[in-house]
Amino acid sequence: MPVEIRGLSYDYDQKTKFQKRALFDIGFTVRDGDFLGIVGHTGSGKSTLVTHFNALNRVQQGTVVVDGVDLSQKFDYKALRAKVGMVFQYPEYQLFDETVYKDVAFGPKNLGLDEREIAVRVEAAIRMVGLDYDAVKERSPFELSGGQMRRAAIAGVLAMRPEILILDEPTAGLDPRGKREVMRLIQGFRAMCKIIVMISHNMDEVAANCSRIIVMNEGRVYGDYAPEELFHNEELLSALRIDMPAVCTLTRRLNERGFSLPEDTLDEAVLLERLVGAVRAKRGGGHA
Amino acid sequence: MLAKAARNTYNKRMSFIELNAVKFTYNSGERDEAVALDGVSLSIGAGEFVAVVGHNGSGKSTLAKLINGLYEPDEGEILVDGLSTADDKNLFDIRSRVGVVFQNPDNQMVATIIEDDIAFGPENLGLPPAEIRARVDWALAGVGMSEYAKGMPFKLSGGQKQRVAIAGVLALKPRVMILDESTSMLDPKGREEVMRVVKKLVDEEKMTVILITHFMEEAMQCGRIVVLKEGKVFLDGGREILTREAELKEAGLETPFAVRMANALRARGIGIDADVMTLPALVEALCR
């Protein structure tokens, strides 16, 4: 179920004097198995782009084809939104119902599923986000802690059983432990969702999780990279105002000072091993 | 008598904010009762730059709301410049001394033109127009936003909006500024902009700043770090607190990358000075 984007351009406030082009001639294909990271500074068009995938933004120019369905033509919205799940920034602000159960059931209900199927999906989704189903199902979502609310909101999207899951800054505002836990959950969703697309400003997180990265810059796709390729390219990152992950920065700084560490890993443990070897050789050699 | 007078002056000068065994519970006596602060005692001196860190729900934001008198403690006492927040008569004076910048910049803008937004606070203080004008100009210059005075808030980036929010508080000329996760919704560049402004306020305006944050790299820039855990003060001290990996983990937090790496290298028998806490320092230590 690929997502194919061809020649996509988009204007905000079209046909008003505030008209402003947000996307320019975007083209790429997302394939099954991709855990795609979309990065770029604020205002680069990331959110505008992904909200095309479930037709929150209508295609103005170009095409977006999701699993064979051309979103620039007439299509079945309901079927599309069942297929493409979207977790917005700070999704807990969208919780609304009296109980966690009802809130998570809202989406599946709108799909017209029967009560039994809804019940199965709701329970599975709540468990998938690591919440204690029996403890939370009858509670108000507003009584949960911030991290739990975030999870409940994600469960509401998972209960739709989306094949494509889009997450916009899923860990923003969480504490370090919460961030780690949510990323671990999302990794787990790969068993259920064919494609995961994540927008993030946290490059350490993108480096550790994504299999492929699209860099957006001023409404255009600047490049399409393997994580190792992008994150060791300091000149490119700095031109795009993207943070270099700490592992890469340390590698680069040390190499500038005479180390010769391979610039091919994003893994802290791998760098540590190499450093231990290099420093032992250096210090041992120097003082012997 | 003399000794007592001397001690009072000492207290007055040394400790601007004083929390004595403060306890605060949300929805006390109800089904969803939640203890937010559980016996917190803290003393913050004039001119201190203090980071308050802790997991989601550790009580950080409650602390901010207690200090400027939005909430009243259930037990214990909070003194700001010697004034108790429990006495309603003091609230005006306390709030003119303590300004709070919140998380979401969009929720803090009240006017459609930036300088009107900044003027809102001073106008409410009933200051003469010339004084208001002077304060608005001074506050905008302080956050590096003078050229945007006639601009509209909605056109700004997140970092710029937060700087305007800080200017709005600055225009009230408070003695203390509390930033309650004010950088958490910003991208890395926006975070940097805000931190630069905050450091300037500490260094040049000698303002007392309490920085509530999830970012350990931001906490590291403060002279003092208070770690909250489950409503209690868990750690309180200088930057060296951030090297205590096991305890921070217990509090749901993370050690900064350079510290984590230095600890791991030490565990492998590679000598690195205890004061290495930043990436440049780590590079220096490894190149020695």
Coordinates of C-alpha atoms in Angstrom, one line a residue:
Chain A
M1 CA 0.0 0.0 0.0
P2 CA 2.3 2.7 -1.2
V3 CA 1.7 6.4 -0.9
E4 CA 2.7 8.1 -4.1
I5 CA 3.1 11.8 -4.2
R6 CA 3.6 13.5 -7.6
G7 CA 4.0 17.2 -8.3
L8 CA 2.1 18.2 -5.2
S9 CA 1.9 22.0 -4.6
Y10 CA -0.3 23.7 -2.0
D11 CA -1.4 27.3 -1.3
Y12 CA -2.7 28.5 2.0
D13 CA -5.6 31.0 1.8
Q14 CA -6.0 30.3 -1.9
K15 CA -7.7 33.1 -3.9
T16 CA -7.3 35.6 -1.1
K17 CA -4.7 38.4 -0.8
F18 CA -3.1 36.3 1.9
Q19 CA -2.4 33.4 -0.5
K20 CA 0.9 31.8 0.4
R21 CA 2.5 28.8 -1.2
A22 CA 3.3 26.2 1.4
L23 CA 4.4 23.2 -0.8
F24 CA 6.2 23.3 -4.0
D25 CA 6.2 20.3 -6.4
I26 CA 6.6 17.5 -3.9
G27 CA 7.3 14.1 -5.3
F28 CA 8.3 10.8 -3.5
T29 CA 6.9 7.4 -2.7
V30 CA 6.4 5.8 0.7
R31 CA 6.6 2.0 0.7
D32 CA 5.4 -0.8 3.0
G33 CA 7.9 -1.3 5.8
D34 CA 9.0 2.4 5.8
F35 CA 9.4 4.1 9.1
L36 CA 9.7 7.5 7.5
G37 CA 10.9 10.5 9.5
I38 CA 10.0 13.9 8.1
V39 CA 12.3 16.6 9.5
G40 CA 12.8 20.3 8.8
H41 CA 12.6 23.5 10.8
T42 CA 9.3 25.1 11.8
G43 CA 7.3 26.3 8.7
S44 CA 9.1 24.1 6.3
G45 CA 5.8 22.4 5.3
K46 CA 6.0 19.1 7.2
S47 CA 2.5 19.2 8.7
T48 CA 1.0 20.6 5.5
L49 CA 2.5 17.7 3.6
V50 CA 1.3 14.8 5.9
T51 CA -2.2 16.2 6.3
H52 CA -2.6 15.5 2.6
F53 CA -2.2 11.7 3.3
N54 CA -5.6 11.5 4.9
A55 CA -7.1 14.3 2.9
L56 CA -7.4 16.9 5.7
N57 CA -5.8 19.1 3.1
R58 CA -7.3 18.6 -0.3
V59 CA -5.0 18.2 -3.2
Q60 CA -4.9 21.5 -5.1
Q61 CA -2.2 20.6 -7.7
G62 CA -0.5 17.3 -8.4
T63 CA -1.6 13.9 -7.1
V64 CA -1.5 11.9 -3.9
V65 CA -2.3 8.2 -4.4
V66 CA -2.8 6.1 -1.3
D67 CA -3.0 2.4 -2.0
G68 CA -4.3 3.0 -5.5
V69 CA -6.8 5.7 -4.5
D70 CA -6.2 9.0 -6.2
L71 CA -7.0 11.8 -3.7
S72 CA -7.1 14.4 -6.4
Q73 CA -10.2 12.7 -7.7
K74 CA -13.5 11.8 -6.0
F75 CA -12.9 9.1 -3.4
D76 CA -14.4 7.5 -0.3
Y77 CA -13.3 9.6 2.7
K78 CA -14.4 7.1 5.3
A79 CA -12.4 4.3 3.7
L80 CA -9.4 6.5 3.5
R81 CA -9.5 7.7 7.1
A82 CA -9.9 4.1 8.2
K83 CA -6.7 3.3 6.4
V84 CA -4.7 6.4 7.4
G85 CA -4.5 7.2 11.1
M86 CA -3.2 10.6 12.2
V87 CA -1.9 11.4 15.6
F88 CA -1.7 15.2 15.9
Q89 CA 0.6 17.3 18.0
Y90 CA -0.4 17.2 21.6
P91 CA -3.2 14.7 20.8
E92 CA -4.4 14.7 24.4
Y93 CA -6.1 18.1 23.7
Q94 CA -8.5 16.2 21.5
L95 CA -9.7 13.8 24.2
F96 CA -13.4 14.7 24.8
D97 CA -15.5 11.8 26.1
E98 CA -16.7 10.8 29.6
T99 CA -14.6 7.7 29.8
V100 CA -11.4 6.4 28.2
Y101 CA -13.4 3.5 26.7
K102 CA -15.9 5.8 25.0
D103 CA -13.2 8.1 23.8
V104 CA -11.2 5.3 22.2
A105 CA -14.4 3.8 20.8
F106 CA -15.4 7.0 19.0
G107 CA -13.4 6.3 15.8
P108 CA -14.4 2.6 15.4
K109 CA -18.0 3.6 16.0
N110 CA -17.9 6.0 13.2
L111 CA -16.7 3.2 11.0
G112 CA -20.0 1.6 11.6
L113 CA -18.6 -1.5 13.3
D114 CA -20.7 -3.7 15.6
E115 CA -20.4 -3.4 19.3
R116 CA -18.4 -6.6 19.7
E117 CA -15.9 -5.6 17.2
I118 CA -15.6 -2.2 18.7
A119 CA -15.1 -3.7 22.2
V120 CA -12.3 -5.9 20.9
R121 CA -10.6 -3.1 19.1
V122 CA -10.8 -0.7 22.0
E123 CA -9.4 -3.1 24.5
A124 CA -6.6 -4.1 22.2
A125 CA -5.7 -0.5 21.5
I126 CA -5.7 0.5 25.1
R127 CA -3.4 -2.4 25.9
M128 CA -1.2 -1.6 23.0
V129 CA -0.4 1.8 24.4
G130 CA 0.6 0.2 27.7
L131 CA -2.3 1.3 29.8
D132 CA -4.0 -1.0 32.3
Y133 CA -7.4 -1.6 30.5
D134 CA -9.4 -2.5 33.6
A135 CA -8.0 0.4 35.6
V136 CA -8.6 3.1 33.0
K137 CA -11.6 2.1 30.8
E138 CA -14.3 3.7 33.1
R139 CA -12.2 6.6 34.1
S140 CA -12.4 10.1 32.7
P141 CA -9.5 10.7 30.3
F142 CA -9.0 14.0 32.1
E143 CA -8.2 12.3 35.3
L144 CA -5.1 10.6 33.7
S145 CA -1.6 12.0 34.0
G146 CA -0.1 13.8 31.0
G147 CA 1.7 10.8 29.7
Q148 CA -1.3 8.6 30.1
M149 CA -3.5 11.1 28.3
R150 CA -1.1 11.1 25.4
R151 CA -1.3 7.3 25.3
A152 CA -5.1 7.2 25.5
A153 CA -5.3 9.7 22.6
I154 CA -2.9 7.5 20.5
A155 CA -5.1 4.5 21.4
G156 CA -8.1 6.3 19.8
V157 CA -6.2 6.3 16.5
L158 CA -4.9 2.7 16.8
A159 CA -8.4 1.4 17.4
M160 CA -9.1 2.4 13.8
R161 CA -6.5 -0.2 12.9
P162 CA -4.8 2.1 10.4
E163 CA -2.4 0.6 7.9
I164 CA -0.7 3.9 7.6
L165 CA 0.0 5.7 10.9
I166 CA 1.1 9.4 10.9
L167 CA 2.5 10.9 14.0
D168 CA 3.2 14.7 14.4
E169 CA 5.7 15.2 17.1
P170 CA 4.5 12.3 19.2
T171 CA 6.8 12.8 22.1
A172 CA 6.7 16.7 22.4
G173 CA 6.3 17.9 25.9
L174 CA 6.9 14.5 27.6
D175 CA 9.6 13.9 30.1
P176 CA 12.6 11.9 29.1
R177 CA 11.1 8.6 30.4
G178 CA 7.8 9.3 28.7
K179 CA 9.6 10.1 25.4
R180 CA 11.4 6.7 25.6
E181 CA 8.3 4.8 26.4
V182 CA 6.2 6.4 23.6
M183 CA 9.0 5.7 21.1
R184 CA 9.1 2.1 22.2
L185 CA 5.4 1.8 21.8
I186 CA 5.6 3.2 18.3
Q187 CA 8.3 0.7 17.4
G188 CA 5.8 -1.9 18.5
F189 CA 3.1 -0.5 16.1
R190 CA 5.3 -1.6 13.2
A191 CA 3.8 -5.1 13.5
M192 CA 0.4 -3.7 12.8
C193 CA 0.9 -0.7 10.5
K194 CA 2.5 -1.1 7.2
I195 CA 3.8 2.4 7.1
I196 CA 4.7 4.8 9.9
V197 CA 5.4 8.4 9.2
M198 CA 6.8 10.6 12.0
I199 CA 7.4 14.3 12.1
S200 CA 9.9 15.2 14.8
H201 CA 12.3 17.9 15.9
N202 CA 14.1 15.5 18.1
M203 CA 17.0 14.3 15.9
D204 CA 18.3 11.8 18.5
E205 CA 14.8 10.2 18.3
V206 CA 14.6 10.2 14.5
A207 CA 18.2 8.8 14.2
A208 CA 17.3 6.0 16.6
N209 CA 14.0 5.0 15.1
C210 CA 13.5 5.9 11.4
S211 CA 14.5 3.8 8.5
R212 CA 14.4 6.7 6.0
I213 CA 14.3 10.4 6.3
I214 CA 12.8 13.2 4.2
V215 CA 14.1 16.6 4.8
M216 CA 11.8 19.5 4.1
N217 CA 13.0 23.0 3.5
E218 CA 10.9 26.0 2.6
G219 CA 8.1 23.9 1.2
R220 CA 10.3 21.6 -0.8
V221 CA 11.7 18.2 -0.4
Y222 CA 15.4 18.9 0.1
G223 CA 16.5 15.3 0.1
D224 CA 15.6 11.7 0.9
Y225 CA 18.2 10.0 3.0
A226 CA 19.3 6.9 4.9
P227 CA 19.7 8.0 8.6
E228 CA 23.4 7.4 8.7
E229 CA 24.0 9.3 5.5
L230 CA 22.0 12.4 6.7
F231 CA 23.1 12.7 10.3
H232 CA 26.8 12.5 9.7
N233 CA 26.6 15.3 7.1
E234 CA 27.2 18.4 9.3
E235 CA 27.4 20.9 6.5
L236 CA 24.0 19.9 5.2
L237 CA 22.4 19.8 8.7
S238 CA 23.7 23.2 9.6
A239 CA 22.6 24.7 6.3
L240 CA 19.1 23.3 7.0
R241 CA 19.2 24.3 10.7
I242 CA 18.7 20.8 11.8
D243 CA 20.4 19.6 15.0
M244 CA 23.1 17.0 14.6
P245 CA 22.5 13.9 16.9
A246 CA 24.9 13.9 19.8
V247 CA 26.6 10.7 18.7
C248 CA 27.4 12.2 15.3
T249 CA 28.6 15.5 16.8
L250 CA 31.0 13.7 19.2
T251 CA 32.3 11.5 16.4
R252 CA 32.9 14.5 14.1
R253 CA 34.6 16.7 16.8
L254 CA 37.0 13.9 17.8
N255 CA 37.9 13.2 14.1
E256 CA 38.7 16.8 13.7
R257 CA 41.1 16.4 16.6
G258 CA 43.0 13.4 15.0
F259 CA 40.7 10.4 15.8
S260 CA 39.7 8.3 12.9
L261 CA 36.3 7.0 14.0
P262 CA 34.1 5.7 11.2
E263 CA 31.2 8.1 10.5
D264 CA 28.7 5.4 9.9
T265 CA 26.8 4.8 13.1
L266 CA 24.1 6.5 15.1
D267 CA 24.3 4.0 17.9
E268 CA 25.7 5.3 21.2
A269 CA 26.9 1.8 22.3
V270 CA 28.8 1.3 19.0
L271 CA 30.5 4.6 19.4
L272 CA 31.4 3.8 23.0
E273 CA 33.1 0.6 22.0
R274 CA 35.1 2.3 19.3
L275 CA 36.1 5.1 21.7
V276 CA 37.2 2.7 24.3
G277 CA 39.5 1.0 21.7
A278 CA 40.8 4.3 20.3
V279 CA 41.5 6.0 23.6
R280 CA 43.2 2.9 25.1
A281 CA 45.4 2.6 22.0
K282 CA 46.2 6.4 22.2
R283 CA 46.8 6.6 25.9
G284 CA 48.5 3.3 26.2
G285 CA 50.8 4.2 23.3
G286 CA 51.6 7.6 24.7
H287 CA 52.6 6.6 28.1
A288 CA 54.2 3.3 27.6
Chain B
M1 CA 17.1 41.8 69.6
L2 CA 20.0 42.9 67.5
A3 CA 20.7 39.4 66.5
K4 CA 17.1 38.9 65.4
A5 CA 17.1 42.1 63.3
A6 CA 20.3 41.0 61.7
R7 CA 18.8 37.7 60.8
N8 CA 15.8 39.2 59.3
T9 CA 17.8 41.4 57.0
Y10 CA 19.9 38.4 56.1
N11 CA 16.8 36.4 55.2
K12 CA 15.4 39.3 53.3
R13 CA 18.5 39.7 51.2
M14 CA 19.4 36.0 50.8
S15 CA 16.1 34.4 50.3
F16 CA 13.5 36.0 48.0
I17 CA 11.2 33.0 47.7
E18 CA 10.7 30.7 50.7
L19 CA 8.6 27.6 50.7
N20 CA 8.1 25.9 54.1
A21 CA 6.7 22.4 54.1
V22 CA 4.3 23.1 51.3
K23 CA 1.6 20.6 50.5
F24 CA -0.9 20.9 47.7
T25 CA -3.5 18.4 46.6
Y26 CA -5.7 18.7 43.5
N27 CA -9.4 17.8 44.0
S28 CA -8.9 17.2 47.7
G29 CA -11.3 14.6 49.2
E30 CA -12.7 13.6 45.8
R31 CA -12.3 10.3 43.9
D32 CA -9.6 11.8 41.6
E33 CA -7.6 13.4 44.5
A34 CA -4.0 13.8 43.5
V35 CA -1.2 15.0 45.7
A36 CA 1.0 17.4 43.6
L37 CA 3.4 18.7 46.2
D38 CA 4.1 16.8 49.4
G39 CA 6.1 18.8 51.9
V40 CA 8.3 20.9 49.7
S41 CA 10.7 23.3 51.4
L42 CA 12.9 25.5 49.2
S43 CA 14.6 28.8 49.6
I44 CA 15.5 30.7 46.5
G45 CA 17.7 33.8 46.7
A46 CA 17.5 37.0 44.8
G47 CA 19.4 36.7 41.5
E48 CA 19.5 32.9 41.5
F49 CA 19.1 31.0 38.2
V50 CA 17.4 27.8 39.2
A51 CA 16.2 24.9 37.1
V52 CA 13.3 22.8 38.3
V53 CA 13.2 19.4 36.6
G54 CA 11.2 16.3 37.2
H55 CA 9.0 13.7 35.5
N56 CA 5.5 14.6 34.2
G57 CA 3.3 15.0 37.3
S58 CA 6.2 15.6 39.7
G59 CA 4.7 18.9 40.7
K60 CA 6.8 21.3 38.7
S61 CA 4.0 23.4 37.3
T62 CA 2.1 23.3 40.5
L63 CA 5.1 24.9 42.1
A64 CA 5.0 27.8 39.6
K65 CA 1.3 28.4 40.2
L66 CA 1.8 28.4 44.0
I67 CA 4.7 30.8 43.9
N68 CA 2.8 33.5 42.1
G69 CA -0.3 32.9 44.2
L70 CA -2.6 31.3 41.6
Y71 CA -3.0 28.5 44.0
E72 CA -2.9 28.6 47.8
P73 CA -1.0 25.8 49.6
D74 CA -3.1 23.3 51.6
E75 CA -0.4 23.1 54.2
G76 CA 2.8 25.1 54.8
E77 CA 3.6 28.5 53.7
I78 CA 5.0 30.4 50.8
L79 CA 6.7 33.8 51.2
V80 CA 7.6 36.0 48.2
D81 CA 9.8 38.9 49.3
G82 CA 8.4 38.2 52.8
L83 CA 4.8 38.3 51.7
S84 CA 2.6 35.2 52.3
T85 CA 0.7 34.0 49.2
A86 CA -2.1 32.8 51.6
D87 CA -3.1 36.4 52.3
D88 CA -5.3 37.7 49.4
K89 CA -4.2 41.3 50.2
N90 CA -0.7 40.4 49.1
L91 CA -1.6 38.9 45.8
F92 CA -1.2 42.1 43.8
D93 CA 2.2 42.7 45.2
I94 CA 3.3 39.2 44.7
R95 CA 2.2 39.1 41.1
S96 CA 4.0 42.3 40.4
R97 CA 7.1 40.6 41.7
V98 CA 6.7 37.2 40.1
G99 CA 5.9 36.9 36.4
V100 CA 5.2 33.6 34.7
V101 CA 5.7 32.6 31.1
F102 CA 3.7 29.5 30.2
Q103 CA 4.1 26.6 27.8
N104 CA 1.9 27.6 24.8
P105 CA 2.7 31.0 23.4
D106 CA -0.6 31.1 21.5
N107 CA -2.5 31.1 24.8
Q108 CA -0.6 34.1 26.1
M109 CA -1.3 36.7 23.4
V110 CA -4.2 39.1 24.0
A111 CA -3.7 41.8 21.3
T112 CA -3.4 41.8 17.6
I113 CA -0.4 44.1 17.5
I114 CA 2.8 43.0 19.3
E115 CA 3.4 46.3 21.1
D116 CA -0.2 46.4 22.3
D117 CA 0.2 43.0 23.7
I118 CA 3.3 44.0 25.6
A119 CA 1.5 47.2 26.9
F120 CA -1.4 45.2 28.2
G121 CA 0.2 44.4 31.6
P122 CA 1.6 47.9 32.3
E123 CA -1.7 49.5 31.3
N124 CA -3.4 47.3 33.9
L125 CA -1.0 48.6 36.4
G126 CA -2.3 52.1 35.7
L127 CA 1.0 53.5 34.7
P128 CA 1.3 56.8 32.9
P129 CA 1.5 56.5 29.1
A130 CA 5.1 57.7 28.8
E131 CA 6.2 55.0 31.3
I132 CA 4.2 52.4 29.5
R133 CA 5.9 53.4 26.2
A134 CA 9.3 53.2 27.8
R135 CA 8.7 49.8 29.3
V136 CA 7.3 48.4 26.1
D137 CA 10.4 49.6 24.1
W138 CA 12.7 48.3 26.8
A139 CA 11.0 44.9 27.1
L140 CA 11.0 44.4 23.3
A141 CA 14.7 45.4 23.1
G142 CA 15.5 43.0 25.9
V143 CA 14.2 40.0 23.9
G144 CA 15.6 41.3 20.6
M145 CA 12.2 41.9 19.1
S146 CA 12.1 45.7 18.7
E147 CA 11.8 45.5 14.9
Y148 CA 8.6 43.5 15.3
A149 CA 6.8 46.1 17.5
K150 CA 4.1 46.9 14.9
G151 CA 3.9 43.3 13.7
M152 CA 1.2 40.8 14.4
P153 CA 1.8 38.0 16.8
F154 CA 0.3 35.2 14.6
K155 CA 2.9 35.8 12.0
L156 CA 5.8 35.0 14.3
S157 CA 7.6 31.7 14.8
G158 CA 7.2 29.8 18.0
G159 CA 10.5 31.1 19.4
Q160 CA 9.6 34.7 18.5
K161 CA 6.1 34.3 20.1
Q162 CA 7.7 33.1 23.3
R163 CA 10.1 36.0 23.3
V164 CA 7.1 38.3 23.0
A165 CA 5.5 36.5 25.9
I166 CA 8.6 37.0 27.9
A167 CA 8.6 40.7 27.0
G168 CA 5.0 41.0 28.1
V169 CA 6.1 39.7 31.5
L170 CA 9.3 41.8 31.5
A171 CA 7.2 45.0 31.0
L172 CA 5.8 44.5 34.4
K173 CA 9.4 44.7 35.7
P174 CA 9.0 41.6 38.0
R175 CA 11.9 40.6 40.3
V176 CA 11.3 36.9 39.5
M177 CA 10.5 35.3 36.2
I178 CA 9.2 31.7 36.2
L179 CA 9.4 29.9 32.8
D180 CA 7.0 27.0 33.0
E181 CA 8.2 24.7 30.2
S182 CA 8.3 27.7 28.0
T183 CA 10.5 26.1 25.4
S184 CA 8.8 22.7 25.2
M185 CA 6.7 23.5 22.2
L186 CA 9.6 25.2 20.3
D187 CA 12.0 23.8 17.7
P188 CA 15.7 23.7 18.6
K189 CA 16.3 27.1 17.1
G190 CA 13.4 28.6 19.0
R191 CA 14.6 27.0 22.2
E192 CA 18.1 28.5 21.7
E193 CA 16.6 32.0 21.2
V194 CA 14.6 31.8 24.4
M195 CA 17.5 30.5 26.4
R196 CA 19.7 33.3 25.1
V197 CA 17.2 35.9 26.3
V198 CA 16.8 34.2 29.7
K199 CA 20.5 34.1 30.3
K200 CA 20.7 37.8 29.4
L201 CA 18.0 38.6 32.0
V202 CA 20.0 36.7 34.7
D203 CA 23.4 38.2 33.8
E204 CA 22.5 41.7 32.9
E205 CA 19.2 42.5 34.7
K206 CA 20.1 40.4 37.7
M207 CA 16.7 38.9 37.6
T208 CA 15.8 35.8 39.6
V209 CA 14.8 33.1 37.1
I210 CA 13.1 29.8 37.8
L211 CA 13.3 27.6 34.7
I212 CA 11.0 24.6 34.7
T213 CA 12.1 22.3 32.0
H214 CA 12.3 18.8 30.6
F215 CA 15.5 19.5 28.8
M216 CA 18.6 18.6 30.8
E217 CA 20.8 20.7 28.4
E218 CA 18.8 23.7 29.5
A219 CA 19.0 22.8 33.2
M220 CA 22.8 22.5 32.8
Q221 CA 23.0 26.2 32.1
C222 CA 21.5 27.1 35.5
G223 CA 23.6 27.6 38.6
R224 CA 21.3 25.4 40.7
I225 CA 19.1 22.4 39.9
V226 CA 16.2 21.2 41.9
V227 CA 14.9 17.7 41.0
L228 CA 11.3 17.0 42.0
K229 CA 10.1 13.4 42.3
E230 CA 6.5 12.6 43.2
G231 CA 5.9 15.9 44.7
K232 CA 9.0 16.0 46.9
V233 CA 12.4 17.6 46.5
F234 CA 14.6 14.7 45.4
L235 CA 17.9 16.5 44.7
D236 CA 18.9 20.1 45.1
G237 CA 22.4 21.4 44.2
G238 CA 24.8 22.6 41.5
R239 CA 25.4 21.3 38.0
E240 CA 27.2 18.2 39.4
I241 CA 23.7 16.8 40.1
L242 CA 23.4 16.0 36.5
T243 CA 26.2 13.5 36.7
R244 CA 24.2 11.3 39.1
E245 CA 22.9 9.0 36.5
A246 CA 21.3 6.4 38.7
E247 CA 19.4 8.9 40.8
L248 CA 18.2 10.9 37.8
K249 CA 17.0 7.7 36.2
E250 CA 15.1 6.9 39.4
A251 CA 13.5 10.3 39.1
G252 CA 12.4 9.5 35.5
L253 CA 15.0 11.8 34.0
E254 CA 18.0 11.4 31.8
T255 CA 21.6 12.5 32.1
P256 CA 22.9 14.7 29.3
F257 CA 24.7 12.8 26.5
A258 CA 28.2 13.9 27.4
V259 CA 27.8 13.0 31.0
R260 CA 26.4 9.6 30.1
M261 CA 29.3 9.0 27.7
A262 CA 31.9 10.1 30.3
N263 CA 30.3 7.8 32.9
A264 CA 30.3 4.9 30.5
L265 CA 34.0 5.5 29.6
R266 CA 35.0 5.7 33.2
A267 CA 33.2 2.4 33.8
R268 CA 35.4 0.9 31.2
G269 CA 38.6 2.2 32.9
I270 CA 39.2 5.3 30.9
G271 CA 40.0 8.2 33.2
I272 CA 38.0 11.3 32.6
D273 CA 37.8 14.3 35.0
A274 CA 34.6 14.5 37.1
D275 CA 33.8 18.0 35.9
V276 CA 33.3 16.9 32.3
M277 CA 29.7 17.6 31.5
T278 CA 29.5 19.1 28.0
L279 CA 30.4 17.7 24.6
P280 CA 33.3 20.2 24.1
A281 CA 34.7 19.3 27.5
L282 CA 34.5 15.6 26.7
V283 CA 36.3 16.1 23.4
E284 CA 39.1 18.0 25.3
A285 CA 39.3 15.2 27.9
L286 CA 39.6 12.5 25.3
C287 CA 42.2 14.4 23.3
R288 CA 44.4 15.0 26.2

